[in-house]
Amino acid sequence: MIPPFDTVLVANRGEIALRVVRTLRELGCRSVVVYSSADRDSAAVRQADAAVQVGPGPAKKSYLYAPAVVEAALLSGAQAIHPGYGFLSEDPDFAEICANNKITFIGPDPGIMAELGDKARARKLMANAGLPVLPGTVDPVGSDEEIVQIASRIGFPLIIKAAAGGGGRGMSVVRGQEELLPAFRATRTTAQAVFGDGRVYVERFWENARHVEVQVLGDTHGNIVHLGERDCSVQRRHQKLIEESPAPDLPPAVLAELGRQTVAGARAVGYTGAGTFEYIVSGDEIAFIEVNCRIQVEHPVTEQVTGIDLVREQVRVAAGLPLTVRQRDVRPRGTAIECRVNAEDPDRGFAPAPGTLTEFVPPGGPFVRVDTAAYPGWRIPSEYDSLIAKVIAWGPDRTQAIARMDRALAEFRIAGEGVRTTIPRLREVLADPVFRRAEHSTAYMDTREQLAAG
């Protein structure tokens, strides 16, 4: 097989960098990873065909410093850059810089990224394409007076979101008039600090709803398919902890409508590559939230139920090749669940708990996948996200997938001075009858914490 590219640079770190390297190797592509001084001993650096240091530990001076990343690609002879998720993955300016240097960006067209990356603009585009959206604004909110008027029109509760936001950050839920202006001002400040863009927009907030997303793939030949849905409702302060596919206990008509709406929305903007359309679902009602123009942290559950390597499709599409599947070929089977194992202490408000690993023995056994870049002796960097590993368990049905996941987490051995993980809390959720009956919502984890606190 002739590989799509000779050399691909991976502009990321941790488990996603290693995961991309593995698919590149299967495709016959030479892999080059970038790394910061904090990651010089990472598993991705060890496994890639080559590695280039791009800066010191802080992300702004390394993984987010586009000139150094592009220079690494040019020096290594890479024809393409895979950005993974986070960092530069949804930066249309970076994609433009790649194009100007004749380097293929493995992701959507920069113009599409810019349109959909602005969450308020994305709402307007999808509303025009016929997708249902929550009551709220399709343009950024600019003043105290304006948000007061909007709140009086759409009512409470509402949610204020950063227009350039992502990853669950830059959001504030407002349940009453007295909270409105402080939350508005705080969210704008946070958005400016985190994303360099202080614009915000407003949506009506659905209490006790489900967070469901749909994986989509598009190519440059006009083919667009969806690969089913994922439920991401187990969240703590908008940060996902557990994801699964398919979404449990949703009416067939709702599932069919989610797929139809996603394909319609992707086709309306000419979407290419891998992306995720996110929705809120309450009963038989659905509402579009946003589009993530990249691979998701939780993409493995879709791969496990469909048998489709999403990174492989990304690379092929970027090389101008057609998708390997059509909609009729997508036949999800069984249930896959993913648990994010983070270096955090759940008993201290999920405070970061990094350190050097003295023991790290991932689980195994039938139908258990562990995406990780950790190993004994590795220092968990405090500079980055606290994710240590993603455990993915597949079963022929949801009951067996939950049992398999619980068994896998029980046998996971992680130790180190000062290191704590979210495994005990994840196992509590898996054992909870509310979760097992699929009666949980996006309020589930925060409600649990409030009850535990008395």
CSV table of C-alpha atoms in Angstrom, one decimal:
chain,number,residue,atom,x,y,z
A,1,MET,CA,0.0,0.0,0.0
A,2,ILE,CA,1.3,3.5,-0.9
A,3,PRO,CA,1.0,5.6,2.3
A,4,PRO,CA,-1.0,8.8,2.0
A,5,PHE,CA,2.1,10.8,3.2
A,6,ASP,CA,5.7,9.9,3.6
A,7,THR,CA,6.1,11.8,6.9
A,8,VAL,CA,3.5,13.3,9.3
A,9,LEU,CA,4.3,15.5,12.3
A,10,VAL,CA,2.2,15.0,15.4
A,11,ALA,CA,1.7,18.3,17.1
A,12,ASN,CA,0.5,17.0,20.5
A,13,ARG,CA,1.5,15.0,23.5
A,14,GLY,CA,0.5,12.2,25.8
A,15,GLU,CA,-1.9,9.4,24.9
A,16,ILE,CA,-3.3,11.1,21.8
A,17,ALA,CA,0.2,11.6,20.3
A,18,LEU,CA,1.0,8.0,20.9
A,19,ARG,CA,-2.3,6.9,19.5
A,20,VAL,CA,-1.8,8.9,16.2
A,21,VAL,CA,1.8,7.5,15.9
A,22,ARG,CA,0.4,4.0,16.0
A,23,THR,CA,-2.0,4.6,13.1
A,24,LEU,CA,0.6,6.3,11.1
A,25,ARG,CA,2.9,3.3,11.5
A,26,GLU,CA,0.1,1.0,10.3
A,27,LEU,CA,-0.4,3.3,7.2
A,28,GLY,CA,3.3,3.2,6.5
A,29,CYS,CA,3.9,6.8,7.3
A,30,ARG,CA,7.0,8.0,9.1
A,31,SER,CA,6.0,9.8,12.3
A,32,VAL,CA,7.7,12.8,14.0
A,33,VAL,CA,6.4,14.1,17.3
A,34,VAL,CA,7.1,17.5,18.9
A,35,TYR,CA,7.8,17.7,22.6
A,36,SER,CA,8.5,20.2,25.3
A,37,SER,CA,11.3,20.0,27.9
A,38,ALA,CA,8.7,18.5,30.3
A,39,ASP,CA,8.0,15.7,27.9
A,40,ARG,CA,11.4,14.7,26.8
A,41,ASP,CA,11.0,11.2,28.3
A,42,SER,CA,7.5,10.7,27.1
A,43,ALA,CA,6.3,7.4,25.5
A,44,ALA,CA,5.4,9.2,22.3
A,45,VAL,CA,9.0,10.5,22.0
A,46,ARG,CA,10.2,6.9,22.5
A,47,GLN,CA,7.8,5.3,20.0
A,48,ALA,CA,7.9,7.9,17.1
A,49,ASP,CA,10.4,7.6,14.3
A,50,ALA,CA,11.8,11.0,15.2
A,51,ALA,CA,11.2,13.8,17.7
A,52,VAL,CA,11.8,17.5,17.8
A,53,GLN,CA,11.8,19.7,20.9
A,54,VAL,CA,9.8,22.9,20.4
A,55,GLY,CA,10.2,24.7,23.6
A,56,PRO,CA,10.1,24.6,27.4
A,57,GLY,CA,7.4,23.1,29.6
A,58,PRO,CA,4.7,25.8,29.4
A,59,ALA,CA,2.3,25.1,26.5
A,60,LYS,CA,2.3,28.7,25.3
A,61,LYS,CA,6.0,28.4,24.6
A,62,SER,CA,5.9,24.9,23.1
A,63,TYR,CA,2.8,23.1,21.9
A,64,LEU,CA,0.9,26.3,21.3
A,65,TYR,CA,3.9,28.1,19.7
A,66,ALA,CA,3.0,27.7,16.1
A,67,PRO,CA,6.3,29.0,14.6
A,68,ALA,CA,8.3,26.3,16.4
A,69,VAL,CA,5.8,23.6,15.4
A,70,VAL,CA,5.9,24.6,11.7
A,71,GLU,CA,9.7,24.9,11.8
A,72,ALA,CA,9.9,21.3,13.2
A,73,ALA,CA,7.7,20.1,10.4
A,74,LEU,CA,9.8,21.8,7.7
A,75,LEU,CA,13.1,20.6,9.2
A,76,SER,CA,11.8,17.0,9.5
A,77,GLY,CA,10.4,16.9,6.0
A,78,ALA,CA,6.8,16.4,7.1
A,79,GLN,CA,4.2,16.9,4.4
A,80,ALA,CA,1.4,17.0,7.0
A,81,ILE,CA,0.6,17.8,10.6
A,82,HIS,CA,-1.8,16.0,12.8
A,83,PRO,CA,-2.8,18.2,15.7
A,84,GLY,CA,-4.6,15.7,17.9
A,85,TYR,CA,-7.1,17.4,20.2
A,86,GLY,CA,-6.7,20.6,22.2
A,87,PHE,CA,-3.7,22.9,21.6
A,88,LEU,CA,-3.6,23.9,18.0
A,89,SER,CA,-6.2,21.5,16.7
A,90,GLU,CA,-9.0,24.0,16.2
A,91,ASP,CA,-6.9,27.1,15.4
A,92,PRO,CA,-7.8,28.2,11.9
A,93,ASP,CA,-4.8,30.6,11.9
A,94,PHE,CA,-2.5,27.7,12.5
A,95,ALA,CA,-4.1,25.8,9.6
A,96,GLU,CA,-3.6,28.8,7.4
A,97,ILE,CA,0.1,29.0,8.4
A,98,CYS,CA,0.5,25.3,7.5
A,99,ALA,CA,-1.1,25.9,4.0
A,100,ASN,CA,1.2,28.9,3.4
A,101,ASN,CA,4.2,26.6,4.1
A,102,LYS,CA,2.8,23.9,1.8
A,103,ILE,CA,2.1,21.6,4.8
A,104,THR,CA,-1.2,19.7,4.9
A,105,PHE,CA,-3.2,20.3,8.0
A,106,ILE,CA,-5.0,17.1,9.0
A,107,GLY,CA,-8.4,18.7,9.8
A,108,PRO,CA,-11.2,20.7,8.3
A,109,ASP,CA,-10.7,23.7,6.0
A,110,PRO,CA,-9.5,26.8,7.9
A,111,GLY,CA,-12.5,28.7,6.8
A,112,ILE,CA,-14.9,26.1,8.1
A,113,MET,CA,-13.0,25.9,11.4
A,114,ALA,CA,-13.2,29.7,11.8
A,115,GLU,CA,-17.0,29.6,11.2
A,116,LEU,CA,-17.7,26.7,13.4
A,117,GLY,CA,-15.1,27.6,16.0
A,118,ASP,CA,-17.1,30.7,16.8
A,119,LYS,CA,-19.9,29.0,18.8
A,120,ALA,CA,-22.4,31.9,18.3
A,121,ARG,CA,-21.7,31.9,14.5
A,122,ALA,CA,-22.1,28.1,14.5
A,123,ARG,CA,-25.5,28.4,16.1
A,124,LYS,CA,-26.6,30.8,13.4
A,125,LEU,CA,-25.3,28.5,10.6
A,126,MET,CA,-26.9,25.4,12.0
A,127,ALA,CA,-30.2,27.2,12.6
A,128,ASN,CA,-30.1,28.3,8.9
A,129,ALA,CA,-29.5,24.6,8.0
A,130,GLY,CA,-32.7,23.6,9.8
A,131,LEU,CA,-31.1,22.2,13.0
A,132,PRO,CA,-33.0,22.9,16.2
A,133,VAL,CA,-31.2,25.3,18.6
A,134,LEU,CA,-31.9,26.3,22.1
A,135,PRO,CA,-33.6,29.7,22.7
A,136,GLY,CA,-30.9,32.3,23.0
A,137,THR,CA,-28.6,34.5,21.0
A,138,VAL,CA,-26.9,33.9,17.6
A,139,ASP,CA,-24.7,36.9,18.0
A,140,PRO,CA,-22.3,37.7,20.9
A,141,VAL,CA,-23.7,39.7,23.8
A,142,GLY,CA,-22.0,43.0,24.3
A,143,SER,CA,-23.4,44.8,27.4
A,144,ASP,CA,-25.0,44.5,30.8
A,145,GLU,CA,-28.2,46.0,29.4
A,146,GLU,CA,-28.3,43.6,26.5
A,147,ILE,CA,-28.0,40.5,28.6
A,148,VAL,CA,-30.7,41.7,31.0
A,149,GLN,CA,-33.0,42.1,28.1
A,150,ILE,CA,-32.1,38.6,26.8
A,151,ALA,CA,-32.7,37.0,30.2
A,152,SER,CA,-36.1,38.6,30.4
A,153,ARG,CA,-37.0,37.2,27.0
A,154,ILE,CA,-35.8,33.6,27.3
A,155,GLY,CA,-36.1,33.2,31.1
A,156,PHE,CA,-34.0,31.2,33.7
A,157,PRO,CA,-32.1,29.1,34.0
A,158,LEU,CA,-29.7,30.1,31.3
A,159,ILE,CA,-26.1,29.4,30.4
A,160,ILE,CA,-23.5,32.0,29.3
A,161,LYS,CA,-20.8,30.5,27.1
A,162,ALA,CA,-17.6,31.8,25.6
A,163,ALA,CA,-17.9,32.2,21.8
A,164,ALA,CA,-14.4,30.8,21.3
A,165,GLY,CA,-14.8,28.2,24.1
A,166,GLY,CA,-14.2,24.5,24.2
A,167,GLY,CA,-13.4,21.6,26.4
A,168,GLY,CA,-16.1,22.6,28.9
A,169,ARG,CA,-14.4,25.8,29.9
A,170,GLY,CA,-15.9,29.3,29.8
A,171,MET,CA,-19.4,28.5,30.9
A,172,SER,CA,-21.6,29.8,33.7
A,173,VAL,CA,-25.1,28.5,34.6
A,174,VAL,CA,-27.4,31.3,35.9
A,175,ARG,CA,-30.5,30.4,37.8
A,176,GLY,CA,-31.7,33.9,38.9
A,177,GLN,CA,-31.6,37.6,38.2
A,178,GLU,CA,-29.2,38.3,41.1
A,179,GLU,CA,-26.6,35.9,39.5
A,180,LEU,CA,-26.9,37.3,36.0
A,181,LEU,CA,-24.5,40.3,35.8
A,182,PRO,CA,-21.8,38.8,38.1
A,183,ALA,CA,-21.8,35.7,35.9
A,184,PHE,CA,-21.8,37.6,32.7
A,185,ARG,CA,-18.8,39.7,33.7
A,186,ALA,CA,-16.9,36.7,35.1
A,187,THR,CA,-17.5,34.6,32.0
A,188,ARG,CA,-16.3,37.4,29.8
A,189,THR,CA,-13.1,37.8,31.9
A,190,THR,CA,-12.5,34.0,31.9
A,191,ALA,CA,-13.1,33.8,28.1
A,192,GLN,CA,-10.5,36.6,27.5
A,193,ALA,CA,-8.0,35.0,29.8
A,194,VAL,CA,-8.4,31.4,28.6
A,195,PHE,CA,-9.2,31.9,24.9
A,196,GLY,CA,-7.9,35.4,24.1
A,197,ASP,CA,-11.5,36.3,23.1
A,198,GLY,CA,-13.9,37.8,25.6
A,199,ARG,CA,-17.1,37.4,23.5
A,200,VAL,CA,-19.9,35.4,25.0
A,201,TYR,CA,-23.4,34.2,24.0
A,202,VAL,CA,-26.4,33.0,25.8
A,203,GLU,CA,-28.6,29.9,25.7
A,204,ARG,CA,-31.6,28.6,27.7
A,205,PHE,CA,-30.3,25.9,30.0
A,206,TRP,CA,-32.1,22.6,30.1
A,207,GLU,CA,-32.0,21.0,33.6
A,208,ASN,CA,-31.6,17.3,33.8
A,209,ALA,CA,-30.9,16.8,30.1
A,210,ARG,CA,-28.6,14.4,28.4
A,211,HIS,CA,-25.4,15.5,26.6
A,212,VAL,CA,-25.3,13.5,23.3
A,213,GLU,CA,-22.8,13.9,20.5
A,214,VAL,CA,-22.6,12.5,17.0
A,215,GLN,CA,-19.4,11.6,15.2
A,216,VAL,CA,-19.2,12.7,11.6
A,217,LEU,CA,-16.7,12.1,8.8
A,218,GLY,CA,-16.6,14.0,5.5
A,219,ASP,CA,-14.2,13.9,2.5
A,220,THR,CA,-13.4,16.1,-0.4
A,221,HIS,CA,-15.5,14.0,-2.8
A,222,GLY,CA,-18.8,15.0,-1.2
A,223,ASN,CA,-19.2,11.9,1.0
A,224,ILE,CA,-20.5,12.5,4.5
A,225,VAL,CA,-21.4,9.8,7.1
A,226,HIS,CA,-22.2,9.8,10.7
A,227,LEU,CA,-20.9,7.0,13.0
A,228,GLY,CA,-23.6,7.0,15.6
A,229,GLU,CA,-23.8,8.8,18.9
A,230,ARG,CA,-22.0,9.0,22.2
A,231,ASP,CA,-23.5,9.9,25.6
A,232,CYS,CA,-21.3,12.2,27.6
A,233,SER,CA,-23.7,13.1,30.4
A,234,VAL,CA,-21.4,12.1,33.3
A,235,GLN,CA,-19.7,15.4,33.8
A,236,ARG,CA,-18.3,17.4,36.6
A,237,ARG,CA,-18.6,21.1,36.1
A,238,HIS,CA,-18.9,20.5,32.3
A,239,GLN,CA,-15.8,18.3,32.2
A,240,LYS,CA,-16.6,14.8,30.9
A,241,LEU,CA,-15.7,11.8,33.1
A,242,ILE,CA,-17.4,8.8,31.4
A,243,GLU,CA,-18.6,8.4,27.8
A,244,GLU,CA,-20.4,5.6,26.1
A,245,SER,CA,-21.7,4.5,22.7
A,246,PRO,CA,-24.5,4.1,21.8
A,247,ALA,CA,-26.4,6.5,24.0
A,248,PRO,CA,-28.5,4.3,26.3
A,249,ASP,CA,-32.3,4.4,26.6
A,250,LEU,CA,-33.0,7.0,23.9
A,251,PRO,CA,-36.0,6.6,21.6
A,252,PRO,CA,-35.1,5.2,18.2
A,253,ALA,CA,-36.8,8.2,16.5
A,254,VAL,CA,-34.5,10.6,18.5
A,255,LEU,CA,-31.4,8.6,17.5
A,256,ALA,CA,-32.4,8.6,13.9
A,257,GLU,CA,-33.1,12.4,14.0
A,258,LEU,CA,-29.7,13.1,15.6
A,259,GLY,CA,-27.9,11.3,12.7
A,260,ARG,CA,-30.0,13.0,10.1
A,261,GLN,CA,-29.5,16.5,11.6
A,262,THR,CA,-25.7,15.9,11.9
A,263,VAL,CA,-25.3,14.9,8.2
A,264,ALA,CA,-27.5,17.8,7.2
A,265,GLY,CA,-25.5,20.3,9.2
A,266,ALA,CA,-22.1,18.9,8.0
A,267,ARG,CA,-23.3,19.0,4.4
A,268,ALA,CA,-24.5,22.6,4.7
A,269,VAL,CA,-21.0,23.8,5.5
A,270,GLY,CA,-19.1,21.3,3.3
A,271,TYR,CA,-17.4,19.7,6.3
A,272,THR,CA,-14.3,17.6,5.7
A,273,GLY,CA,-12.4,15.3,8.1
A,274,ALA,CA,-13.5,14.2,11.5
A,275,GLY,CA,-15.8,16.3,13.7
A,276,THR,CA,-18.4,16.1,16.4
A,277,PHE,CA,-21.9,17.7,16.5
A,278,GLU,CA,-23.0,18.1,20.1
A,279,TYR,CA,-26.6,18.2,21.3
A,280,ILE,CA,-28.7,18.5,24.4
A,281,VAL,CA,-31.5,15.8,24.6
A,282,SER,CA,-34.5,16.0,26.9
A,283,GLY,CA,-37.2,13.3,26.3
A,284,ASP,CA,-37.9,13.4,22.6
A,285,GLU,CA,-36.6,17.0,22.2
A,286,ILE,CA,-33.1,17.7,20.8
A,287,ALA,CA,-31.2,20.9,20.5
A,288,PHE,CA,-27.9,21.6,18.7
A,289,ILE,CA,-25.1,23.0,20.9
A,290,GLU,CA,-21.8,23.2,19.0
A,291,VAL,CA,-19.4,21.5,16.6
A,292,ASN,CA,-15.9,20.4,17.6
A,293,CYS,CA,-13.7,20.4,14.5
A,294,ARG,CA,-11.3,17.7,15.6
A,295,ILE,CA,-10.9,14.2,17.0
A,296,GLN,CA,-12.5,14.0,20.4
A,297,VAL,CA,-10.9,12.6,23.6
A,298,GLU,CA,-13.8,10.0,23.7
A,299,HIS,CA,-13.4,8.9,20.0
A,300,PRO,CA,-12.3,5.3,21.0
A,301,VAL,CA,-15.8,4.3,22.0
A,302,THR,CA,-17.0,5.0,18.5
A,303,GLU,CA,-14.1,3.1,17.1
A,304,GLN,CA,-14.9,0.1,19.3
A,305,VAL,CA,-18.5,-0.2,18.3
A,306,THR,CA,-18.0,0.5,14.5
A,307,GLY,CA,-14.5,-1.0,13.9
A,308,ILE,CA,-13.5,2.2,12.1
A,309,ASP,CA,-10.1,3.9,12.8
A,310,LEU,CA,-11.0,7.6,12.9
A,311,VAL,CA,-7.4,8.8,12.7
A,312,ARG,CA,-6.9,6.6,9.6
A,313,GLU,CA,-9.9,8.3,8.0
A,314,GLN,CA,-8.6,11.7,9.0
A,315,VAL,CA,-5.2,11.1,7.3
A,316,ARG,CA,-6.8,9.7,4.2
A,317,VAL,CA,-9.2,12.6,3.8
A,318,ALA,CA,-6.4,15.1,4.3
A,319,ALA,CA,-4.5,13.3,1.5
A,320,GLY,CA,-7.5,13.8,-0.9
A,321,LEU,CA,-8.6,10.2,-0.7
A,322,PRO,CA,-12.3,9.2,-0.2
A,323,LEU,CA,-13.7,7.7,2.9
A,324,THR,CA,-13.4,4.0,3.2
A,325,VAL,CA,-17.1,3.7,4.4
A,326,ARG,CA,-20.5,4.8,3.3
A,327,GLN,CA,-23.5,5.2,5.5
A,328,ARG,CA,-24.8,1.7,4.7
A,329,ASP,CA,-21.5,0.3,5.9
A,330,VAL,CA,-21.8,1.8,9.4
A,331,ARG,CA,-23.3,-0.9,11.6
A,332,PRO,CA,-22.5,-0.3,15.3
A,333,ARG,CA,-22.3,-3.4,17.5
A,334,GLY,CA,-22.5,-3.8,21.2
A,335,THR,CA,-21.7,-1.1,23.8
A,336,ALA,CA,-18.4,0.6,24.5
A,337,ILE,CA,-17.7,2.7,27.6
A,338,GLU,CA,-14.7,5.0,28.3
A,339,CYS,CA,-13.5,6.2,31.7
A,340,ARG,CA,-11.0,9.0,32.0
A,341,VAL,CA,-8.4,8.2,34.6
A,342,ASN,CA,-7.0,11.5,35.8
A,343,ALA,CA,-4.3,12.4,38.4
A,344,GLU,CA,-6.8,14.1,40.6
A,345,ASP,CA,-8.0,13.6,44.2
A,346,PRO,CA,-11.8,13.3,44.2
A,347,ASP,CA,-11.8,13.8,48.0
A,348,ARG,CA,-10.3,17.2,47.6
A,349,GLY,CA,-12.6,18.6,45.0
A,350,PHE,CA,-10.7,16.8,42.2
A,351,ALA,CA,-7.6,18.8,42.9
A,352,PRO,CA,-4.6,17.9,40.7
A,353,ALA,CA,-2.5,15.2,42.3
A,354,PRO,CA,0.6,14.7,40.0
A,355,GLY,CA,3.8,13.0,40.9
A,356,THR,CA,6.3,10.4,39.7
A,357,LEU,CA,4.7,6.9,39.1
A,358,THR,CA,6.3,4.1,41.1
A,359,GLU,CA,3.8,1.6,39.8
A,360,PHE,CA,1.7,1.6,36.6
A,361,VAL,CA,0.1,-1.7,35.5
A,362,PRO,CA,-2.8,-1.1,33.1
A,363,PRO,CA,-5.7,-3.7,33.0
A,364,GLY,CA,-6.0,-6.1,30.1
A,365,GLY,CA,-8.2,-9.0,29.2
A,366,PRO,CA,-10.8,-9.5,26.4
A,367,PHE,CA,-12.2,-6.3,24.9
A,368,VAL,CA,-10.4,-3.9,27.1
A,369,ARG,CA,-8.4,-1.1,25.5
A,370,VAL,CA,-6.2,1.3,27.4
A,371,ASP,CA,-5.0,4.5,25.7
A,372,THR,CA,-2.1,5.9,27.7
A,373,ALA,CA,1.4,7.2,27.5
A,374,ALA,CA,2.2,6.6,31.2
A,375,TYR,CA,4.8,4.1,32.5
A,376,PRO,CA,6.6,3.4,35.8
A,377,GLY,CA,9.1,6.1,36.5
A,378,TRP,CA,7.3,8.7,34.5
A,379,ARG,CA,6.7,12.0,36.1
A,380,ILE,CA,3.1,13.3,35.5
A,381,PRO,CA,3.7,16.9,34.4
A,382,SER,CA,1.9,19.5,36.3
A,383,GLU,CA,2.0,21.8,33.3
A,384,TYR,CA,-0.7,20.0,31.4
A,385,ASP,CA,-4.0,18.3,31.6
A,386,SER,CA,-4.3,15.7,34.4
A,387,LEU,CA,-5.3,12.8,32.1
A,388,ILE,CA,-3.2,9.7,32.8
A,389,ALA,CA,-5.2,7.1,30.8
A,390,LYS,CA,-8.4,6.3,29.1
A,391,VAL,CA,-9.9,2.8,29.8
A,392,ILE,CA,-12.3,1.6,27.1
A,393,ALA,CA,-14.4,-1.5,27.6
A,394,TRP,CA,-16.6,-3.2,25.0
A,395,GLY,CA,-19.4,-5.6,25.7
A,396,PRO,CA,-22.2,-7.2,23.6
A,397,ASP,CA,-24.6,-5.1,25.7
A,398,ARG,CA,-24.4,-2.3,28.2
A,399,THR,CA,-24.7,-4.5,31.3
A,400,GLN,CA,-21.7,-6.6,30.2
A,401,ALA,CA,-19.7,-3.5,29.2
A,402,ILE,CA,-20.2,-1.9,32.6
A,403,ALA,CA,-19.2,-5.1,34.4
A,404,ARG,CA,-16.1,-5.4,32.2
A,405,MET,CA,-15.2,-1.7,32.9
A,406,ASP,CA,-15.5,-2.2,36.6
A,407,ARG,CA,-13.3,-5.2,36.5
A,408,ALA,CA,-10.7,-3.4,34.5
A,409,LEU,CA,-10.6,-0.4,36.8
A,410,ALA,CA,-10.4,-2.7,39.8
A,411,GLU,CA,-7.2,-4.3,38.5
A,412,PHE,CA,-5.6,-1.0,37.3
A,413,ARG,CA,-2.5,-0.5,39.5
A,414,ILE,CA,-1.3,3.2,39.8
A,415,ALA,CA,0.9,4.4,42.6
A,416,GLY,CA,3.4,7.2,43.3
A,417,GLU,CA,4.2,9.7,46.0
A,418,GLY,CA,1.4,12.2,46.1
A,419,VAL,CA,-0.4,10.6,43.2
A,420,ARG,CA,-4.2,10.1,43.5
A,421,THR,CA,-6.6,9.1,40.7
A,422,THR,CA,-10.3,9.3,39.9
A,423,ILE,CA,-10.6,5.5,39.8
A,424,PRO,CA,-12.5,5.2,43.1
A,425,ARG,CA,-15.1,7.8,42.1
A,426,LEU,CA,-15.5,6.3,38.6
A,427,ARG,CA,-16.2,2.9,40.2
A,428,GLU,CA,-18.8,4.5,42.4
A,429,VAL,CA,-20.6,5.8,39.4
A,430,LEU,CA,-20.5,2.5,37.6
A,431,ALA,CA,-22.1,0.8,40.7
A,432,ASP,CA,-24.8,3.5,41.1
A,433,PRO,CA,-28.3,2.2,40.1
A,434,VAL,CA,-29.1,5.6,38.7
A,435,PHE,CA,-26.3,5.2,36.1
A,436,ARG,CA,-27.0,1.5,35.5
A,437,ARG,CA,-30.6,2.4,34.7
A,438,ALA,CA,-29.4,5.2,32.4
A,439,GLU,CA,-31.4,7.7,34.4
A,440,HIS,CA,-28.5,10.1,34.8
A,441,SER,CA,-28.2,13.6,33.3
A,442,THR,CA,-25.6,16.3,33.0
A,443,ALA,CA,-26.6,17.4,36.6
A,444,TYR,CA,-25.8,13.9,37.9
A,445,MET,CA,-22.2,14.4,39.2
A,446,ASP,CA,-22.7,17.8,40.6
A,447,THR,CA,-25.8,16.6,42.4
A,448,ARG,CA,-23.9,13.7,43.9
A,449,GLU,CA,-21.2,16.0,45.2
A,450,GLN,CA,-23.7,18.4,46.7
A,451,LEU,CA,-25.4,15.5,48.5
A,452,ALA,CA,-22.1,14.1,49.7
A,453,ALA,CA,-21.2,17.5,51.1
A,454,GLY,CA,-24.4,17.6,53.1
